[in-house]
Coordinates of N, CA and C in Angstrom, one line a residue:
Chain A
X1 N 0.8 -1.2 0.0 CA 0.0 0.0 0.0 C 0.9 1.3 0.0
X2 N 0.5 2.2 -0.8 CA 1.2 3.5 -0.8 C 0.9 4.4 0.3
X3 N -0.3 4.2 1.0 CA -0.7 5.0 2.1 C -1.3 6.3 1.5
X4 N -0.8 7.4 2.0 CA -1.3 8.7 1.5 C -0.2 9.4 0.7
X5 N -0.6 9.8 -0.5 CA 0.4 10.4 -1.5 C -0.1 11.8 -1.8
X6 N 0.8 12.7 -2.1 CA 0.5 14.1 -2.4 C 1.3 14.5 -3.7
X7 N 0.6 15.3 -4.5 CA 1.2 15.7 -5.8 C 0.8 17.2 -5.9
X8 N 1.8 18.1 -6.2 CA 3.2 17.8 -6.4 C 3.9 17.8 -5.1
X9 N 5.2 17.7 -5.1 CA 6.0 17.8 -3.8 C 6.5 19.2 -3.6
X10 N 6.7 19.9 -4.7 CA 7.2 21.3 -4.6 C 6.5 22.1 -5.7
X11 N 6.3 23.4 -5.3 CA 5.7 24.3 -6.4 C 6.0 25.7 -6.0
X12 N 6.3 26.5 -7.0 CA 6.5 27.9 -6.9 C 5.4 28.6 -7.7
X13 N 4.7 29.5 -7.1 CA 3.6 30.2 -7.8 C 3.9 31.7 -7.7
X14 N 3.4 32.4 -8.7 CA 3.4 33.9 -8.6 C 2.0 34.3 -8.0
X15 N 2.0 35.5 -7.4 CA 0.8 36.0 -6.7 C -0.3 36.1 -7.8
X16 N -1.5 35.6 -7.4 CA -2.6 35.6 -8.3 C -2.8 34.4 -9.1
X17 N -1.8 33.5 -9.3 CA -1.9 32.3 -10.0 C -2.8 31.3 -9.2
X18 N -3.3 30.3 -9.9 CA -4.1 29.3 -9.2 C -3.4 27.9 -9.4
X19 N -3.8 27.0 -8.5 CA -3.2 25.6 -8.6 C -4.1 24.7 -7.7
X20 N -3.9 23.4 -8.0 CA -4.6 22.4 -7.2 C -3.6 21.4 -6.7
X21 N -3.8 21.1 -5.4 CA -2.9 20.0 -4.8 C -3.8 18.8 -4.7
X22 N -3.2 17.7 -5.1 CA -3.9 16.4 -5.1 C -3.5 15.5 -3.9
X23 N -4.4 14.9 -3.2 CA -4.1 13.9 -2.2 C -4.9 12.6 -2.5
X24 N -4.2 11.5 -2.4 CA -4.8 10.2 -2.7 C -4.5 9.3 -1.6
X25 N -5.4 8.5 -1.2 CA -5.2 7.4 -0.2 C -5.8 6.1 -0.6
X26 N -5.1 5.0 -0.3 CA -5.5 3.7 -0.8 C -5.9 2.8 0.4
X27 N -6.3 3.4 1.5 CA -6.7 2.7 2.7 C -8.2 2.6 2.9
X28 N -8.9 3.2 1.9 CA -10.3 3.2 2.1 C -10.9 3.9 3.3
X29 N -10.2 5.0 3.7 CA -10.5 5.8 4.8 C -11.7 6.7 4.4
X30 N -12.6 6.9 5.4 CA -13.7 7.8 5.3 C -13.3 9.2 5.4
X31 N -12.5 9.6 6.3 CA -12.2 10.9 6.7 C -10.9 11.4 6.0
X32 N -10.9 12.6 5.5 CA -9.7 13.2 4.9 C -9.5 14.7 5.4
X33 N -8.3 15.1 5.4 CA -8.0 16.5 6.0 C -6.9 17.1 5.2
X34 N -7.0 18.5 5.2 CA -5.9 19.3 4.6 C -5.4 20.2 5.8
X35 N -4.1 20.2 6.0 CA -3.5 21.1 7.0 C -2.4 21.9 6.3
X36 N -2.1 23.0 7.0 CA -0.9 23.8 6.6 C 0.0 23.9 7.8
X37 N 1.3 23.9 7.6 CA 2.3 24.0 8.6 C 3.2 25.1 8.4
X38 N 3.2 26.0 9.3 CA 4.1 27.2 9.2 C 5.0 27.2 10.4
X39 N 6.3 27.7 10.2 CA 7.3 27.7 11.2 C 6.8 28.1 12.6
X40 N 7.0 27.3 13.6 CA 6.6 27.7 15.0 C 5.2 27.6 15.3
X41 N 4.3 27.1 14.4 CA 2.8 27.2 14.6 C 2.2 25.9 14.6
X42 N 2.9 24.8 14.4 CA 2.3 23.5 14.4 C 1.4 23.4 13.2
X43 N 0.5 22.5 13.1 CA -0.4 22.3 12.0 C -1.8 22.9 12.2
X44 N -2.3 23.5 11.2 CA -3.7 24.1 11.3 C -4.6 23.5 10.2
X45 N -5.8 23.2 10.6 CA -6.7 22.5 9.7 C -7.3 23.5 8.8
X46 N -7.3 23.2 7.5 CA -7.8 24.1 6.4 C -9.3 23.7 6.1
X47 N -9.4 22.5 5.6 CA -10.7 21.9 5.3 C -10.7 20.4 5.6
X48 N -11.8 19.8 5.7 CA -11.9 18.3 6.0 C -13.1 17.8 5.3
X49 N -13.1 16.4 5.2 CA -14.2 15.7 4.5 C -14.5 14.4 5.3
X50 N -15.8 14.2 5.5 CA -16.2 13.0 6.3 C -16.7 11.9 5.3
X51 N -16.6 12.1 4.1 CA -17.0 11.1 3.1 C -17.1 11.7 1.7
X52 N -17.2 10.8 0.7 CA -17.3 11.2 -0.7 C -18.4 12.2 -0.8
X53 N -18.1 13.3 -1.6 CA -19.1 14.3 -1.8 C -19.4 15.3 -0.7
X54 N -18.6 15.2 0.4 CA -18.8 16.1 1.5 C -17.5 16.9 1.8
X55 N -17.7 18.1 2.2 CA -16.5 18.9 2.7 C -16.9 19.9 3.7
X56 N -16.1 20.3 4.6 CA -16.4 21.3 5.6 C -15.2 22.1 6.0
X57 N -15.4 23.3 6.5 CA -14.3 24.2 6.8 C -13.7 23.8 8.1
X58 N -12.4 24.1 8.1 CA -11.6 23.9 9.3 C -11.3 25.2 10.0
X59 N -10.1 25.4 10.5 CA -9.7 26.5 11.3 C -9.3 27.7 10.4
X60 N -8.6 27.4 9.3 CA -8.1 28.5 8.4 C -8.6 28.3 6.9
X61 N -9.8 28.4 6.6 CA -10.3 28.0 5.3 C -10.2 29.1 4.2
X62 N -10.0 30.4 4.6 CA -10.1 31.5 3.7 C -9.0 31.3 2.6
X63 N -9.4 31.5 1.3 CA -8.5 31.5 0.2 C -8.3 30.1 -0.4
X64 N -9.0 29.1 0.2 CA -8.9 27.7 -0.3 C -10.2 27.1 -0.6
X65 N -10.3 26.2 -1.6 CA -11.5 25.4 -1.8 C -11.1 23.9 -1.9
X66 N -12.0 23.0 -1.7 CA -11.7 21.7 -1.7 C -12.8 20.9 -2.4
X67 N -12.5 19.7 -2.9 CA -13.5 18.8 -3.5 C -13.1 17.4 -3.2
X68 N -14.1 16.6 -3.0 CA -13.9 15.1 -2.7 C -15.0 14.4 -3.6
X69 N -14.7 14.3 -4.9 CA -15.6 13.6 -5.8 C -15.5 12.1 -5.7
X70 N -14.3 11.6 -5.3 CA -14.0 10.2 -5.1 C -13.5 10.0 -3.7
X71 N -13.9 8.9 -3.2 CA -13.5 8.6 -1.8 C -12.0 8.6 -1.6
X72 N -11.3 8.2 -2.5 CA -9.8 8.1 -2.3 C -9.0 9.4 -2.6
X73 N -9.7 10.4 -3.1 CA -9.0 11.7 -3.5 C -9.6 12.8 -2.8
X74 N -8.7 13.8 -2.4 CA -9.2 15.0 -1.8 C -8.3 16.1 -2.4
X75 N -9.0 17.0 -3.1 CA -8.2 18.1 -3.8 C -8.3 19.4 -3.0
X76 N -7.2 20.1 -3.0 CA -7.2 21.4 -2.4 C -6.8 22.5 -3.4
X77 N -7.6 23.5 -3.6 CA -7.4 24.5 -4.6 C -7.1 25.8 -4.1
X78 N -6.2 26.6 -4.7 CA -5.9 27.9 -4.4 C -6.3 28.7 -5.7
X79 N -7.4 29.5 -5.6 CA -7.9 30.2 -6.8 C -7.0 31.4 -7.2
X80 N -6.5 32.1 -6.2 CA -5.7 33.3 -6.4 C -4.6 33.4 -5.3
X81 N -3.5 32.8 -5.6 CA -2.4 32.6 -4.6 C -1.9 33.9 -4.0
X82 N -1.7 33.9 -2.7 CA -1.1 35.1 -2.1 C 0.2 34.7 -1.3
X83 N 1.1 35.6 -1.1 CA 2.3 35.2 -0.4 C 2.1 34.6 1.0
X84 N 0.9 35.0 1.7 CA 0.6 34.5 3.0 C 0.3 33.0 2.9
X85 N 0.1 32.4 1.6 CA -0.2 31.0 1.6 C 1.1 30.2 1.3
X86 N 2.2 30.8 1.4 CA 3.5 30.1 1.4 C 3.6 29.3 2.7
X87 N 3.7 27.9 2.4 CA 3.6 27.0 3.6 C 3.9 25.6 3.1
X88 N 3.9 24.7 4.1 CA 3.9 23.3 3.7 C 2.6 22.7 4.0
X89 N 2.0 22.1 3.0 CA 0.7 21.5 3.1 C 0.7 20.0 3.2
X90 N 0.0 19.5 4.2 CA -0.1 18.1 4.5 C -1.6 17.7 4.3
X91 N -1.7 16.5 3.7 CA -3.0 15.8 3.7 C -2.9 14.7 4.6
X92 N -4.1 14.3 5.2 CA -4.2 13.2 6.1 C -5.4 12.5 5.9
X93 N -5.5 11.2 6.2 CA -6.7 10.4 6.2 C -6.9 9.6 7.5
X94 N -8.1 9.3 7.8 CA -8.4 8.5 9.0 C -9.5 7.6 8.8
X95 N -9.5 6.4 9.4 CA -10.6 5.5 9.3 C -11.7 6.0 10.2
X96 N -12.9 5.4 10.1 CA -14.0 5.8 11.1 C -14.4 4.6 11.9
X97 N -13.4 4.1 12.7 CA -13.7 2.9 13.5 C -14.4 3.2 14.8
X98 N -14.0 4.3 15.4 CA -14.4 4.6 16.8 C -15.1 5.9 16.8
X99 N -16.2 6.0 17.6 CA -16.9 7.3 17.7 C -16.1 8.3 18.5
X100 N -15.1 7.9 19.2 CA -14.2 8.8 19.9 C -13.0 9.2 19.2
X101 N -12.9 8.8 17.9 CA -11.8 9.3 17.1 C -10.7 8.3 16.9
X102 N -9.9 8.4 15.8 CA -8.9 7.5 15.4 C -7.7 8.2 15.0
X103 N -6.6 7.5 14.8 CA -5.3 8.1 14.3 C -5.5 8.6 12.9
X104 N -4.6 9.5 12.6 CA -4.5 10.0 11.2 C -3.2 9.6 10.5
X105 N -3.3 9.4 9.2 CA -2.2 9.0 8.4 C -1.8 10.1 7.5
X106 N -0.6 10.5 7.5 CA -0.2 11.8 6.8 C 0.6 11.4 5.5
X107 N 0.4 12.3 4.5 CA 1.2 12.3 3.3 C 2.5 13.0 3.6
X108 N 3.4 13.0 2.6 CA 4.8 13.6 2.8 C 4.8 15.1 2.7
X109 N 3.7 15.7 2.2 CA 3.7 17.2 2.2 C 4.0 17.7 0.8
X110 N 3.5 19.0 0.6 CA 3.8 19.8 -0.5 C 4.3 21.1 -0.1
X111 N 5.5 21.5 -0.5 CA 6.1 22.8 -0.2 C 5.7 23.8 -1.2
X112 N 5.0 24.8 -0.8 CA 4.5 25.8 -1.8 C 5.1 27.1 -1.4
X113 N 5.6 27.8 -2.4 CA 6.1 29.1 -2.3 C 5.4 30.1 -3.2
X114 N 4.9 31.1 -2.7 CA 4.2 32.1 -3.5 C 5.0 33.4 -3.5
X115 N 5.4 33.9 -4.7 CA 6.3 35.0 -4.8 C 5.5 36.3 -5.2
Chain B
X1 N -9.3 29.5 18.5 CA -8.6 28.3 18.4 C -8.3 27.8 19.8
X2 N -8.3 26.4 19.9 CA -8.1 25.8 21.2 C -6.7 25.1 21.1
X3 N -5.8 25.6 20.3 CA -4.5 25.0 20.2 C -3.9 24.9 21.6
X4 N -3.3 23.7 21.8 CA -2.7 23.4 23.1 C -1.2 23.9 23.0
X5 N -0.6 23.7 24.1 CA 0.8 24.2 24.2 C 1.7 23.0 24.6
X6 N 2.9 23.0 24.1 CA 3.8 22.0 24.4 C 5.0 22.6 25.1
X7 N 5.7 21.8 26.0 CA 6.7 22.2 26.8 C 7.7 21.0 27.0
X8 N 9.0 21.2 26.8 CA 9.6 22.4 26.3 C 9.5 22.6 24.8
X9 N 9.9 23.7 24.3 CA 9.9 23.9 22.8 C 11.1 23.2 22.2
X10 N 12.2 23.0 22.9 CA 13.3 22.2 22.4 C 14.0 21.5 23.6
X11 N 14.5 20.3 23.3 CA 15.1 19.4 24.3 C 16.3 18.8 23.7
X12 N 17.4 18.9 24.3 CA 18.7 18.3 23.9 C 19.2 17.4 24.9
X13 N 19.4 16.1 24.5 CA 19.9 15.1 25.5 C 20.9 14.2 24.9
X14 N 21.6 13.3 25.7 CA 22.5 12.3 25.2 C 21.8 11.0 25.0
X15 N 22.4 10.2 24.1 CA 21.8 8.9 23.8 C 21.8 8.1 25.2
X16 N 20.7 7.4 25.3 CA 20.6 6.6 26.6 C 19.7 7.3 27.6
X17 N 19.7 8.6 27.6 CA 18.9 9.3 28.5 C 17.3 9.3 28.2
X18 N 16.5 9.6 29.2 CA 15.1 9.7 29.0 C 14.7 11.1 28.5
X19 N 13.7 11.2 27.7 CA 13.1 12.5 27.2 C 11.7 12.6 27.6
X20 N 11.3 13.7 28.2 CA 9.9 13.9 28.6 C 9.4 15.2 28.0
X21 N 8.3 15.1 27.3 CA 7.6 16.3 26.7 C 6.2 16.4 27.3
X22 N 5.8 17.6 27.5 CA 4.5 17.9 28.1 C 3.6 18.6 27.2
X23 N 2.3 18.4 27.3 CA 1.3 19.0 26.5 C 0.1 19.5 27.3
X24 N -0.4 20.6 27.0 CA -1.7 21.0 27.7 C -2.7 21.4 26.6
X25 N -4.0 21.1 27.0 CA -5.0 21.5 26.1 C -6.1 22.2 26.8
X26 N -7.1 22.7 26.1 CA -8.0 23.7 26.7 C -9.5 23.2 27.0
X27 N -10.0 22.3 26.2 CA -11.3 21.9 26.5 C -11.4 20.4 26.6
X28 N -12.6 19.8 26.8 CA -12.8 18.4 27.0 C -12.4 17.7 25.7
X29 N -11.9 16.5 25.8 CA -11.4 15.7 24.6 C -12.0 14.3 24.6
X30 N -12.0 13.8 23.4 CA -12.3 12.4 23.2 C -11.0 11.6 23.3
X31 N -9.9 12.1 22.7 CA -8.6 11.4 22.9 C -7.5 12.5 22.6
X32 N -6.3 12.0 23.0 CA -5.1 12.9 22.7 C -4.1 12.0 22.1
X33 N -3.5 12.6 21.0 CA -2.6 11.7 20.2 C -1.2 12.4 20.2
X34 N -0.2 11.6 20.0 CA 1.2 12.1 19.8 C 1.7 11.6 18.4
X35 N 2.4 12.6 17.8 CA 3.0 12.3 16.5 C 4.4 12.7 16.4
X36 N 5.2 12.1 15.5 CA 6.6 12.4 15.3 C 6.7 12.9 13.9
X37 N 7.6 13.9 13.7 CA 7.9 14.4 12.4 C 9.4 14.5 12.2
X38 N 10.0 13.8 11.4 CA 11.4 13.9 11.0 C 11.5 15.1 10.0
X39 N 12.7 15.7 10.0 CA 12.9 16.9 9.3 C 12.5 16.7 7.8
X40 N 11.6 17.6 7.3 CA 11.2 17.5 5.9 C 10.2 16.4 5.5
X41 N 9.7 15.7 6.5 CA 8.8 14.6 6.2 C 7.4 14.9 6.8
X42 N 6.5 13.9 6.5 CA 5.2 14.0 7.1 C 5.1 13.5 8.5
X43 N 4.0 13.6 9.2 CA 3.9 13.2 10.6 C 3.5 11.7 10.6
X44 N 4.1 11.1 11.6 CA 3.8 9.7 11.9 C 3.2 9.5 13.2
X45 N 2.0 8.8 13.3 CA 1.3 8.6 14.5 C 2.1 7.7 15.4
X46 N 2.2 8.1 16.7 CA 2.9 7.3 17.7 C 2.0 6.5 18.6
X47 N 1.0 7.3 19.2 CA 0.2 6.7 20.3 C -1.1 7.5 20.4
X48 N -2.1 6.9 20.8 CA -3.4 7.5 21.0 C -3.9 7.1 22.4
X49 N -4.3 8.1 23.2 CA -4.8 7.8 24.5 C -6.2 8.4 24.6
X50 N -7.2 7.6 25.1 CA -8.5 8.0 25.1 C -8.8 8.7 26.5
X51 N -9.8 9.5 26.6 CA -10.1 10.3 27.7 C -10.3 9.5 29.0
X52 N -10.7 8.2 28.8 CA -10.9 7.4 30.0 C -9.7 6.6 30.4
X53 N -8.6 6.8 29.7 CA -7.3 6.1 30.0 C -6.4 7.0 30.7
X54 N -5.6 6.6 31.6 CA -4.6 7.4 32.3 C -3.2 7.2 31.9
X55 N -2.9 6.0 31.3 CA -1.5 5.7 30.9 C -1.5 4.7 29.8
X56 N -0.6 4.8 28.9 CA -0.5 3.9 27.8 C 1.0 3.7 27.4
X57 N 1.3 2.5 27.1 CA 2.7 2.2 26.7 C 2.7 1.7 25.2
X58 N 3.8 2.0 24.6 CA 4.1 1.4 23.3 C 5.6 1.4 23.1
X59 N 6.2 0.2 23.2 CA 7.6 0.0 23.2 C 8.4 0.9 24.2
X60 N 9.2 1.8 23.7 CA 9.9 2.7 24.6 C 9.1 4.0 25.0
X61 N 7.9 4.1 24.5 CA 7.0 5.3 24.7 C 6.1 5.0 25.8
X62 N 5.9 6.0 26.7 CA 4.9 6.0 27.7 C 4.2 7.3 27.7
X63 N 2.9 7.3 27.6 CA 2.1 8.5 27.6 C 1.1 8.4 28.8
X64 N 1.0 9.6 29.4 CA 0.1 9.8 30.6 C -0.9 10.8 30.2
X65 N -2.1 10.7 30.7 CA -3.2 11.8 30.5 C -3.8 12.1 31.8
X66 N -3.9 13.4 32.2 CA -4.5 13.9 33.3 C -5.6 14.9 32.9
X67 N -6.9 14.3 32.8 CA -7.9 15.2 32.3 C -8.3 16.2 33.3
X68 N -8.1 16.1 34.6 CA -8.4 17.1 35.5 C -7.4 18.3 35.4
X69 N -6.2 18.1 34.9 CA -5.3 19.2 34.7 C -5.2 19.5 33.1
X70 N -6.0 18.8 32.3 CA -6.0 19.0 30.9 C -4.5 19.0 30.4
X71 N -3.8 17.9 30.8 CA -2.4 17.8 30.3 C -2.0 16.3 30.0
X72 N -1.0 16.2 29.2 CA -0.5 14.9 28.8 C 1.0 15.0 28.9
X73 N 1.7 13.8 29.0 CA 3.1 13.8 28.8 C 3.5 12.6 28.0
X74 N 4.6 12.8 27.3 CA 5.2 11.7 26.5 C 6.6 11.4 27.0
X75 N 6.9 10.2 27.4 CA 8.2 9.8 27.9 C 8.8 8.9 26.9
X76 N 10.0 9.2 26.4 CA 10.8 8.3 25.6 C 11.9 7.8 26.4
X77 N 12.0 6.5 26.7 CA 13.0 6.0 27.5 C 14.3 5.5 26.6
X78 N 15.4 5.5 27.2 CA 16.7 5.0 26.6 C 16.7 5.6 25.2
X79 N 16.8 6.8 25.0 CA 16.7 7.5 23.7 C 17.9 7.1 22.8
X80 N 17.6 7.2 21.5 CA 18.6 6.9 20.5 C 18.7 8.1 19.6
X81 N 19.8 8.2 18.8 CA 20.0 9.3 17.9 C 18.9 9.3 16.9
X82 N 18.3 8.2 16.6 CA 17.2 8.1 15.6 C 15.9 8.7 16.1
X83 N 15.9 8.9 17.4 CA 14.7 9.6 18.0 C 14.7 11.1 17.7
X84 N 15.8 11.6 17.2 CA 15.8 13.1 16.9 C 14.7 13.4 15.9
X85 N 13.8 14.3 16.3 CA 12.7 14.7 15.5 C 11.9 15.8 16.2
X86 N 10.9 16.2 15.6 CA 9.8 17.1 16.3 C 8.7 16.2 16.7
X87 N 8.2 16.5 18.0 CA 7.1 15.7 18.5 C 5.9 16.6 18.7
X88 N 4.8 16.2 18.3 CA 3.5 17.0 18.4 C 2.5 16.2 19.2
X89 N 1.8 16.9 20.1 CA 0.6 16.4 20.6 C -0.6 17.0 19.9
X90 N -1.7 16.3 19.8 CA -2.9 16.8 19.1 C -4.1 16.3 19.9
X91 N -5.1 17.1 20.2 CA -6.2 16.7 20.9 C -7.4 16.6 19.9
X92 N -8.2 15.6 20.2 CA -9.5 15.4 19.5 C -10.6 15.8 20.4
X93 N -11.3 16.9 20.1 CA -12.2 17.5 20.9 C -13.4 16.7 21.2
X94 N -14.0 16.8 22.3 CA -15.2 16.0 22.7 C -16.4 16.3 21.8
X95 N -17.4 15.4 21.9 CA -18.5 15.6 21.1 C -18.3 15.1 19.6
X96 N -19.1 15.6 18.7 CA -19.0 15.2 17.3 C -17.9 16.0 16.6
X97 N -16.7 15.5 16.7 CA -15.6 16.3 16.1 C -15.2 15.8 14.8
X98 N -15.7 14.6 14.3 CA -15.3 14.1 13.0 C -13.8 13.8 12.9
X99 N -13.2 13.5 14.1 CA -11.8 13.2 14.1 C -10.9 14.3 13.9
X100 N -11.4 15.6 14.0 CA -10.5 16.7 13.8 C -9.6 16.8 14.9
X101 N -8.3 17.2 14.6 CA -7.3 17.3 15.6 C -6.8 18.8 15.7
X102 N -6.5 19.2 16.9 CA -5.9 20.5 17.1 C -4.5 20.3 17.6
X103 N -3.5 20.7 16.9 CA -2.1 20.4 17.2 C -1.4 21.4 18.0
X104 N -0.5 21.0 18.9 CA 0.4 21.9 19.6 C 1.5 22.3 18.7
X105 N 2.3 23.2 19.2 CA 3.5 23.8 18.4 C 4.6 22.8 18.3
X106 N 4.7 21.8 19.1 CA 5.8 20.8 18.9 C 6.9 21.0 19.8
X107 N 7.6 20.0 20.1 CA 8.9 19.9 20.8 C 9.9 19.3 19.9
X108 N 11.0 20.1 19.7 CA 12.1 19.6 18.9 C 13.1 18.9 19.8
X109 N 13.2 17.6 19.5 CA 14.1 16.7 20.4 C 15.4 16.4 19.6
X110 N 16.5 16.7 20.2 CA 17.8 16.4 19.6 C 18.5 15.4 20.5
X111 N 18.8 14.2 20.0 CA 19.5 13.2 20.8 C 21.0 13.1 20.2
X112 N 21.9 13.4 21.1 CA 23.3 13.3 20.6 C 23.9 12.0 20.9
X113 N 24.6 11.5 19.8 CA 25.2 10.1 20.0 C 26.3 10.1 21.0

């Protein structure tokens, strides 16, 4: 199993450009998440999904959109990139075994720089 | 945001010593989890402790949870150079949280050979 994979690994954008980050998982997990990690701030949740066709806002959703058309894929879009969106983006997935929550499995990350 | 805090922010020890990291959170939880992140890599799940548990072990890892103080600690015994990494705690809030986690800022652990 590949686990959680992310595409691309690195990207440089100019301000105002758009792009889509792709996350794929092969563990048949129900829940998927997008986080951003900035120096000294830990991880912050951008958006999440509790199943195919559903999405919801996390802690820092502004400037991002997401879609989950297939259970195994979770896409994160930046419509008009800003320098404040320079960060490392992590995707994660989680099974839905326990009503009190389960562990998350993380992808390797995408390092995005907006100039 | 109910982001918790971790203490210390950085810890430097010699191989063979024990490392203790602490974490605090702000509201009731379903569970608390610890993750490790090696430089430039994704996070790896280490251990999950549920709100009705007080202590949990996994190999050289020992996690405690004190819900009355809203705090947790991670102990790594007999540390190795390969344990050098950042360690994060993350709390899963009580109620219908859909598994969402709130991460602390992390502790950078350096283990010298």
